[in-house]
Amino acid sequence: MATAVSVASFTNSIGIEIHQEYGTPSPYGSMSTVEAALAYLNPDGIGTGVGTVRDETGAPTSQLATLGSLGYKLDMYTSYNAGGGNSASNAINSLTTLVNDGYVRLIEGPLEVDNQGWGLVNGASYTALNGTTYSGWQAAVEWQKDLYSTFSSKTEIALFSLANPSDGASNSAAVQAASQLGLSLSSITNVGNVHFYEHNGNAPETEMPGVIGQETGYTAGKGFVITETGFNDSSSANGNSYYGNNYTDGVYTLDLTLDAFKAGSQLTDIYELFDENNGYTGSVTFEDHWGLFNSDGTPKDSATYLRNMLTVLGDTGATAKTFTPGSLNYTVSGLGSNGNSLLMEKSNGAFDIAVWADANIDVNGNQSTAPTQNVTVNLGGTYATVEVFDPVKGSTATQTLSNVSSVSLGITDHPLIIEVEPGAAPPAGTISVTEPSTAAVVAGNAVQITSVKLAYTVLAASTPITLSLSGTAGTLSMKNAAGTACAGSGTKTISVTDTLANLNTDLASLAYSAGASAGSDTLNVTASAGSVTGLGKTAVTISAAPTGTISVTEPSTAAVVAGNA
């Protein structure tokens, strides 16, 4: 039996990177373009899809506040002057109003502090709230401490991020710097922080587990967020080992959101909303090609497929984020080692089962077609309505099935979603009732009617059957195997729910007691399981009790000698 997660907990785990600080000529220079793209990713309303946006502390606060006022939550990472001095006040001042207005979901420590080209630990300095100036890893640790002490009572704080995963080890330079300052990294953060970009055109699950393990090594025991991840669709890797194309990035994005959530990521920010259109040249032209949308605001396959999936999963119920999900006894067979599944539930009781495989379809830029895995999903019961959705094809069901207990899928390189509508289907099968067509009884007397029998086809032996017996003129009595009178025994109606075998045992003791008057009655028998019903009738003839006198003639006296007869 698998316990579901709420659909809302999954959709709420998906965020998107924006760059309001870029302005024009990038598409981020138009707030209307930004808002339209974000709305596209929230097909059932803001907060039911991609409801978190990530940007830096140096972005225009007024634009971020506008998004916050619309209902989006902000993930704010700490930017800095990579080549010189930084002070606590700058970042804290830019965050304070946004935090106090309730717009901020997460604050991250300084961005990729170990980045080889511009990382904070490589030559920059930080003047902390205590007035002391720090450099190297101590600068990263002290900045993290100041953010945590200032804001942790109001919002969640993530650790600074890394460019080199190995720097997240439990014995890393960051850990040593914290120790030198009398601190532990776990004491100045709520969650670990992961940056993950798949290389060489592989599916996300290829490297993700290893990177998560490395970058959370020094925050063991904490949850984590993935605040940067995504795919490039440049025609070549430009020497950076990031391969992709429109379709590949589209299906990988779907796989990524599910893989990350299943791995435990509380928030996964996709990089990024738009192709930047910033005119990069040479080996860095790939920087312009990470968007879910083109630079003119039109959606790529990544945005379209993600919207389709969010449309299927969108939960607009009032308790979408607060209800307690239930369980479903489902199993998946035929799925290879690169496959996975996730059980979700909507607040209306519908279950959604995502089934997917991480197929490497663009290795080193060589596009290929994923083999089809013939998968069977057993639902653990029969359900009246089951739908299958393919986000690559659209947001309407590709199959609608009735009264089924299993679903067959062809899994390739992206998730398919099975939606099991609330309520189990009635059990299939038939129930038959055998009983005598007539019975006779004298008024005021009882008669055993022991030949009433039930039988079924298809139904499981454990299926509960409700047996109802009724008459109008007389009363009924029946005992169970223990000799105890059944509910209603001694009245005109008996109703018992039990298995077929037990009910037939009970029926062996069935008796009809006639009233004082002659006449007729009908013994009605109804046996039902869900919508499957069996019926039977016995016509009862009640004859009058004998009337008249009986005379006895005998001698008035007799004589006999003692000892004789």
Short mmCIF file of N, CA and C in Angstrom, two decimals, residues 205 259 335-340 356-360 373 412:
data_model
loop_
_atom_site.label_atom_id
_atom_site.label_comp_id
_atom_site.label_asym_id
_atom_site.label_seq_id
_atom_site.Cartn_x
_atom_site.Cartn_y
_atom_site.Cartn_z
N GLU A 205 18.46 12.03 -14.34
CA GLU A 205 18.76 11.08 -13.28
C GLU A 205 20.18 10.53 -13.38
N ASP A 259 11.94 13.73 -10.91
CA ASP A 259 13.14 13.14 -10.30
C ASP A 259 13.56 13.92 -9.07
N LEU A 335 8.67 -1.99 -15.79
CA LEU A 335 9.45 -0.76 -15.88
C LEU A 335 10.92 -1.07 -15.61
N GLY A 336 11.79 -0.58 -16.47
CA GLY A 336 13.21 -0.85 -16.35
C GLY A 336 13.88 -0.11 -15.21
N SER A 337 15.20 -0.29 -15.07
CA SER A 337 15.94 0.31 -13.96
C SER A 337 15.99 1.83 -14.06
N ASN A 338 15.72 2.39 -15.24
CA ASN A 338 15.72 3.85 -15.38
C ASN A 338 14.33 4.44 -15.18
N GLY A 339 13.40 3.61 -14.69
CA GLY A 339 12.02 4.06 -14.53
C GLY A 339 11.67 4.39 -13.10
N ASN A 340 10.56 5.09 -12.93
CA ASN A 340 10.12 5.50 -11.60
C ASN A 340 8.62 5.80 -11.65
N TRP A 356 7.35 7.23 -15.36
CA TRP A 356 8.28 7.78 -16.34
C TRP A 356 9.59 7.01 -16.35
N ALA A 357 10.38 7.26 -17.38
CA ALA A 357 11.71 6.67 -17.50
C ALA A 357 12.68 7.76 -17.95
N ASP A 358 13.85 7.79 -17.34
CA ASP A 358 14.91 8.74 -17.74
C ASP A 358 15.73 8.10 -18.84
N ALA A 359 15.35 8.35 -20.08
CA ALA A 359 16.03 7.76 -21.23
C ALA A 359 17.01 8.78 -21.80
N ASN A 360 18.26 8.36 -22.01
CA ASN A 360 19.28 9.24 -22.59
C ASN A 360 19.08 9.31 -24.10
N GLN A 373 8.87 0.88 -23.21
CA GLN A 373 8.75 -0.10 -22.13
C GLN A 373 7.27 -0.37 -21.91
N THR A 412 8.29 5.77 -22.72
CA THR A 412 9.47 6.01 -23.54
C THR A 412 10.44 6.94 -22.81
#
